[in-house]
Tab-separated table of C-alpha atoms and ligand atoms in Angstrom:
chain	number	residue	atom	x	y	z
A	1	MET	CA	81.738	-25.147	55.720
A	2	LEU	CA	82.517	-26.103	51.842
A	3	ARG	CA	79.400	-28.642	50.563
A	4	GLN	CA	79.928	-31.541	47.566
A	5	VAL	CA	76.568	-31.138	45.929
A	6	ALA	CA	77.686	-33.352	42.807
A	7	GLU	CA	81.178	-34.591	41.765
A	8	GLY	CA	84.054	-31.587	42.133
A	9	VAL	CA	81.401	-29.180	42.832
A	10	LEU	CA	81.219	-27.792	46.217
A	11	VAL	CA	78.545	-24.843	47.618
A	12	HIS	CA	79.666	-22.503	50.397
A	13	GLN	CA	76.195	-20.268	51.761
A	14	SER	CA	76.694	-18.176	53.451
A	15	GLU	CA	75.247	-16.281	57.173
A	16	PHE	CA	73.497	-13.305	54.941
A	17	CYS	CA	70.785	-14.212	52.990
A	18	GLN	CA	71.564	-17.171	52.071
A	19	SER	CA	73.768	-16.481	49.969
A	20	ASN	CA	75.592	-19.062	48.027
A	21	ALA	CA	78.818	-19.799	46.100
A	22	VAL	CA	80.442	-22.520	44.062
A	23	VAL	CA	83.302	-24.297	43.852
A	24	VAL	CA	84.276	-26.218	40.356
A	25	GLN	CA	87.064	-28.088	40.342
A	26	GLY	CA	89.286	-28.181	37.403
A	27	ARG	CA	92.506	-28.965	36.384
A	28	ALA	CA	94.717	-26.985	37.782
A	29	GLY	CA	92.407	-24.918	40.071
A	30	VAL	CA	89.378	-23.921	40.431
A	31	LEU	CA	86.290	-21.564	39.778
A	32	LEU	CA	84.247	-19.622	41.640
A	33	VAL	CA	81.164	-18.673	40.931
A	34	ASP	CA	79.414	-15.705	42.953
A	35	PRO	CA	82.204	-15.475	45.930
A	36	GLY	CA	80.010	-14.413	48.217
A	37	VAL	CA	78.807	-11.451	51.419
A	38	LEU	CA	80.740	-11.470	54.055
A	39	GLY	CA	84.736	-10.056	54.291
A	40	CYS	CA	85.632	-13.510	56.940
A	41	GLU	CA	84.028	-15.438	54.856
A	42	MET	CA	85.144	-15.201	51.752
A	43	ALA	CA	88.899	-15.015	53.151
A	44	ALA	CA	87.311	-18.412	55.063
A	45	LEU	CA	87.199	-20.210	51.173
A	46	ALA	CA	90.063	-18.004	50.009
A	47	ASP	CA	92.135	-20.176	52.577
A	48	ASP	CA	90.117	-22.967	52.258
A	49	LEU	CA	90.783	-23.669	49.170
A	50	SER	CA	94.364	-22.859	48.930
A	51	ASP	CA	95.105	-25.491	51.987
A	52	SER	CA	94.105	-28.159	50.221
A	53	GLY	CA	95.972	-27.004	47.186
A	54	GLN	CA	93.008	-25.555	44.963
A	55	PRO	CA	94.117	-22.519	43.915
A	56	VAL	CA	91.644	-19.595	42.391
A	57	VAL	CA	91.626	-19.803	38.708
A	58	ALA	CA	89.369	-18.068	37.508
A	59	GLY	CA	85.298	-16.133	38.608
A	60	PHE	CA	82.217	-15.769	37.753
A	61	SER	CA	79.122	-13.306	38.467
A	62	THR	CA	76.042	-14.178	37.459
A	63	HIS	CA	75.072	-10.837	37.769
A	64	PRO	CA	75.473	-7.229	38.322
A	65	HIS	CA	73.573	-6.941	41.822
A	66	TRP	CA	76.133	-6.032	44.787
A	67	ASP	CA	75.710	-9.768	46.646
A	68	HIS	CA	77.351	-11.224	43.261
A	69	LEU	CA	80.495	-9.055	42.414
A	70	LEU	CA	82.398	-9.000	45.374
A	71	TRP	CA	85.398	-10.560	45.755
A	72	PRO	CA	87.465	-12.078	47.952
A	73	THR	CA	91.141	-10.019	48.516
A	74	GLY	CA	93.299	-12.408	49.058
A	75	LEU	CA	92.789	-14.480	46.392
A	76	GLY	CA	95.277	-12.079	43.658
A	77	ALA	CA	94.775	-11.349	39.940
A	78	VAL	CA	92.828	-13.976	38.491
A	79	PRO	CA	90.150	-13.193	35.627
A	80	ARG	CA	86.111	-12.768	36.709
A	81	TYR	CA	84.070	-12.830	34.208
A	82	GLY	CA	80.272	-11.979	33.989
A	83	THR	CA	78.721	-11.805	30.106
A	84	ALA	CA	78.945	-9.236	28.390
A	85	ARG	CA	76.388	-7.069	29.548
A	86	CYS	CA	76.786	-8.010	33.045
A	87	ALA	CA	79.768	-6.746	32.891
A	88	ALA	CA	78.557	-3.770	31.002
A	89	ALA	CA	75.981	-2.971	33.807
A	90	ALA	CA	79.250	-3.553	36.952
A	91	GLY	CA	81.234	-1.056	34.862
A	92	ASP	CA	79.105	1.452	35.302
A	93	GLN	CA	78.702	0.874	38.823
A	94	ARG	CA	81.798	2.275	39.234
A	95	SER	CA	82.385	4.746	36.865
A	96	ASP	CA	80.225	7.186	39.375
A	97	ALA	CA	82.859	8.944	41.964
A	98	GLN	CA	80.432	8.567	44.718
A	99	TRP	CA	80.005	4.778	43.228
A	100	LYS	CA	80.283	2.998	46.824
A	101	ALA	CA	78.520	4.971	48.844
A	102	ARG	CA	75.855	4.049	46.033
A	103	ILE	CA	75.676	0.669	46.183
A	104	ALA	CA	76.132	0.860	50.061
A	105	GLN	CA	72.661	2.029	50.602
A	106	PHE	CA	71.924	-1.761	49.372
A	107	ILE	CA	74.478	-3.268	52.068
A	108	PRO	CA	72.076	-4.324	55.261
A	109	PRO	CA	73.202	-2.029	58.804
A	110	ASP	CA	73.897	-4.829	59.973
A	111	ILE	CA	76.690	-6.282	57.398
A	112	ALA	CA	78.045	-2.693	56.899
A	113	GLY	CA	81.210	-3.002	56.970
A	114	GLN	CA	81.462	-6.295	56.698
A	115	VAL	CA	81.082	-6.603	53.730
A	116	PRO	CA	84.958	-5.808	51.392
A	117	LEU	CA	83.618	-3.349	48.431
A	118	ASP	CA	87.346	-2.497	46.626
A	119	LEU	CA	87.176	-5.245	43.838
A	120	LEU	CA	83.680	-5.015	43.835
A	121	GLY	CA	82.723	-5.601	39.791
A	122	LEU	CA	85.808	-6.239	38.448
A	123	ILE	CA	85.106	-8.342	35.907
A	124	THR	CA	85.660	-8.830	31.797
A	125	GLY	CA	82.676	-9.487	29.556
A	126	LEU	CA	82.273	-12.363	27.111
A	127	PRO	CA	81.313	-11.767	24.178
A	128	ALA	CA	77.395	-13.095	24.072
A	129	GLU	CA	78.610	-15.879	20.043
A	130	MET	CA	80.274	-17.480	23.418
A	131	ALA	CA	79.005	-20.298	25.065
A	132	HIS	CA	80.640	-21.539	27.455
A	133	ILE	CA	83.493	-19.644	30.739
A	134	PRO	CA	86.724	-20.065	28.882
A	135	TRP	CA	88.748	-22.072	31.383
A	136	ASP	CA	90.276	-24.845	31.495
A	137	GLY	CA	87.665	-27.762	33.797
A	138	PRO	CA	84.442	-29.599	33.431
A	139	GLU	CA	82.429	-27.037	30.329
A	140	VAL	CA	79.793	-24.160	32.046
A	141	ARG	CA	77.376	-23.759	29.309
A	142	LEU	CA	76.314	-19.741	30.191
A	143	ILE	CA	72.674	-19.295	29.946
A	144	GLU	CA	72.038	-15.571	29.452
A	145	HIS	CA	68.927	-14.166	29.748
A	146	GLN	CA	66.964	-10.936	30.664
A	147	ALA	CA	65.458	-11.516	34.275
A	148	HIS	CA	66.133	-10.218	37.274
A	149	ALA	CA	69.543	-8.262	36.121
A	150	PRO	CA	70.939	-7.644	32.890
A	151	GLY	CA	73.183	-9.667	31.662
A	152	HIS	CA	72.042	-12.574	34.118
A	153	ALA	CA	73.090	-16.185	33.268
A	154	ALA	CA	72.402	-19.280	35.075
A	155	LEU	CA	75.413	-21.397	34.506
A	156	LEU	CA	74.378	-25.272	33.371
A	157	ILE	CA	77.717	-28.089	34.019
A	158	GLY	CA	76.938	-30.646	32.025
A	159	ASP	CA	77.997	-33.782	31.983
A	160	ARG	CA	78.299	-32.809	36.496
A	161	GLY	CA	74.407	-31.695	35.626
A	162	VAL	CA	74.451	-28.979	37.885
A	163	LEU	CA	72.666	-25.889	37.258
A	164	ILE	CA	73.668	-22.613	38.657
A	165	ALA	CA	70.542	-20.333	38.031
A	166	GLY	CA	71.753	-16.895	40.104
A	167	ASP	CA	69.072	-15.315	41.668
A	168	MET	CA	66.063	-17.124	39.741
A	169	LEU	CA	64.494	-21.141	41.498
A	170	SER	CA	65.150	-20.794	44.297
A	171	ASP	CA	63.167	-21.908	47.700
A	172	VAL	CA	63.162	-18.496	49.260
A	173	LEU	CA	63.393	-15.700	46.923
A	174	ILE	CA	60.583	-15.275	44.966
A	175	PRO	CA	61.494	-14.190	40.859
A	176	MET	CA	62.226	-9.476	41.728
A	177	LEU	CA	61.584	-8.134	38.563
A	178	ASP	CA	64.167	-5.897	36.396
A	179	PHE	CA	61.701	-3.035	36.239
A	180	ASN	CA	64.827	-1.062	34.975
A	181	GLY	CA	66.880	-2.807	32.400
A	182	THR	CA	63.296	-4.342	30.331
A	183	ALA	CA	60.425	-3.093	28.024
A	184	ASP	CA	58.622	-5.658	29.838
A	185	PRO	CA	59.346	-7.606	33.005
A	186	ILE	CA	57.385	-10.357	32.770
A	187	GLU	CA	58.117	-11.915	29.829
A	188	ASP	CA	61.289	-11.269	29.908
A	189	TYR	CA	61.736	-13.556	32.993
A	190	LEU	CA	58.835	-16.104	31.461
A	191	ALA	CA	61.147	-16.782	28.738
A	192	ALA	CA	64.049	-17.002	30.722
A	193	LEU	CA	62.262	-20.179	32.658
A	194	ARG	CA	61.551	-21.636	28.673
A	195	LEU	CA	65.590	-20.894	28.912
A	196	LEU	CA	65.521	-23.280	31.783
A	197	GLU	CA	62.764	-25.465	31.129
A	198	ASP	CA	64.332	-26.710	28.103
A	199	VAL	CA	67.955	-27.481	29.491
A	200	ALA	CA	65.380	-29.573	33.360
A	201	GLY	CA	66.065	-32.687	31.825
A	202	ASP	CA	70.261	-32.459	32.108
A	203	VAL	CA	70.169	-31.569	35.742
A	204	ASP	CA	69.985	-33.370	39.298
A	205	VAL	CA	71.238	-30.219	41.454
A	206	LEU	CA	70.017	-26.730	41.339
A	207	VAL	CA	71.813	-24.277	42.811
A	208	PRO	CA	70.183	-20.801	43.542
A	209	GLY	CA	71.859	-17.111	44.968
A	210	HIS	CA	69.961	-18.285	47.546
A	211	GLY	CA	68.171	-20.763	50.004
A	212	SER	CA	68.907	-24.249	49.064
A	213	THR	CA	70.571	-26.996	46.939
A	214	GLY	CA	67.372	-28.866	45.312
A	215	GLY	CA	67.972	-32.215	43.746
A	216	ALA	CA	65.860	-33.401	40.052
A	217	ASP	CA	62.521	-33.604	41.901
A	218	GLN	CA	63.448	-29.867	42.737
A	219	VAL	CA	63.981	-29.214	39.452
A	220	HIS	CA	60.928	-28.562	37.391
A	221	ALA	CA	58.833	-27.975	40.819
A	222	ARG	CA	60.860	-24.879	41.190
A	223	ILE	CA	59.883	-23.244	37.887
A	224	ASP	CA	56.834	-23.842	38.226
A	225	GLN	CA	56.527	-22.165	40.976
A	226	ASP	CA	58.236	-19.569	39.572
A	227	ARG	CA	56.238	-19.241	36.937
A	228	ALA	CA	53.212	-18.630	38.919
A	229	TYR	CA	54.170	-16.260	41.325
A	230	VAL	CA	55.045	-14.601	38.027
A	231	HIS	CA	51.813	-14.986	36.235
A	232	THR	CA	50.217	-13.884	39.711
A	233	LEU	CA	52.020	-10.371	39.573
A	234	ARG	CA	50.960	-10.617	36.005
A	235	ASP	CA	47.330	-10.639	36.225
A	236	ALA	CA	46.825	-8.124	40.067
A	237	HIS	CA	45.723	-11.501	42.048
A	238	GLY	CA	47.540	-11.970	45.577
A	239	PRO	CA	49.761	-14.896	45.134
A	240	SER	CA	49.308	-17.906	46.661
A	241	ASP	CA	53.108	-18.329	47.421
A	242	PRO	CA	54.756	-19.867	49.628
A	243	ARG	CA	57.773	-18.065	49.836
A	244	VAL	CA	55.044	-15.215	50.787
A	245	GLY	CA	53.109	-13.970	54.345
A	246	PRO	CA	52.469	-16.358	57.352
A	247	SER	CA	54.146	-19.242	55.435
A	248	ALA	CA	57.608	-18.169	54.614
A	249	GLN	CA	61.419	-19.078	56.336
A	250	ASP	CA	62.060	-18.018	59.233
A	251	GLY	CA	64.226	-14.850	58.586
A	252	TRP	CA	62.115	-13.895	54.990
A	253	ASP	CA	59.221	-12.332	56.641
A	254	TRP	CA	60.136	-9.259	54.867
A	255	VAL	CA	59.896	-10.649	50.784
A	256	VAL	CA	55.981	-9.764	51.220
A	257	GLY	CA	57.639	-6.233	50.953
A	258	VAL	CA	59.395	-7.127	47.885
A	259	HIS	CA	56.318	-8.056	45.988
A	260	ALA	CA	53.941	-5.287	47.600
A	261	ARG	CA	56.504	-3.423	45.226
A	262	GLN	CA	57.402	-4.988	42.343
A	263	LEU	CA	52.775	-4.663	42.418
A	264	GLN	CA	52.837	-1.310	42.607
A	265	ARG	CA	55.992	-0.975	40.120
A	266	LEU	CA	53.108	-3.206	37.346
A	267	ALA	CA	50.491	-0.809	38.554
A	268	GLN	CA	52.238	2.171	37.514
A	269	ARG	CA	53.588	1.063	34.510
A	270	SER	CA	50.329	-0.038	33.406
A	271	GLU	CA	48.954	3.259	34.269
A	272	ARG	CA	51.232	4.859	32.563
A	273	ASP	CA	51.406	3.031	29.061
A	274	GLY	CA	47.869	2.841	29.176
A	275	THR	CA	48.250	-1.698	29.244
A	276	PRO	CA	45.738	-3.719	30.696
A	277	GLY	CA	47.481	-5.540	33.148
B	301	ZN	ZN1	70.713	-11.999	45.404
């Protein structure tokens, strides 16, 4: 179930939305990034790792959305990190007495009850000036930006040529903008794509939060595809994006609805602000 994508870097893909958990092997154990969604899958992953003598020594959440904030209960207490903004947003979610009910609204009914929420979002924020995840393993660089969610971070494992992209650069999911956390979601998304483009030359393997892992040839292609999509949103054009409409992959037909809602949100914003487009 764990597939090696580069030396010391393995990926487990969930049945739910092709969510990718990433395991990075260090000296004393592994770093687990966005562990997964279904309790049984995360428990099996934890068992696999302990059976192979690779204890989980640290965790990381790429951004404060529920499907990236979960943690398998059997792993024990290890430091779990995110950016400071991500940790603050996760803490806000938990501070409400009704937080579990609120999160549960976002969980599709067919998997409700299979998602262990107890340890959701219990992460430590890394200060903005910290460039790498503090752990005993290959250097994992944080690329923080403001696309998709507050404090979203991509991770670059430079000497393995791996980019963990969080919820960007997917072959199945279009760019989903953060309409609440930022004044200019379009420009923030484009700025984030530029940050990823700056490191693209160092990337041999791209692991998106959802969808297929891509090789070096996919890095620029997916950046270009995401940018083109954001441009069509900005210009309120219908997309010619293969992820939207009849060409969407099996099980991803709902992405067309995400696109329609994003167009609507942007139209409301420009009406409210009186700005064109
Ligand atoms: Zn996600």
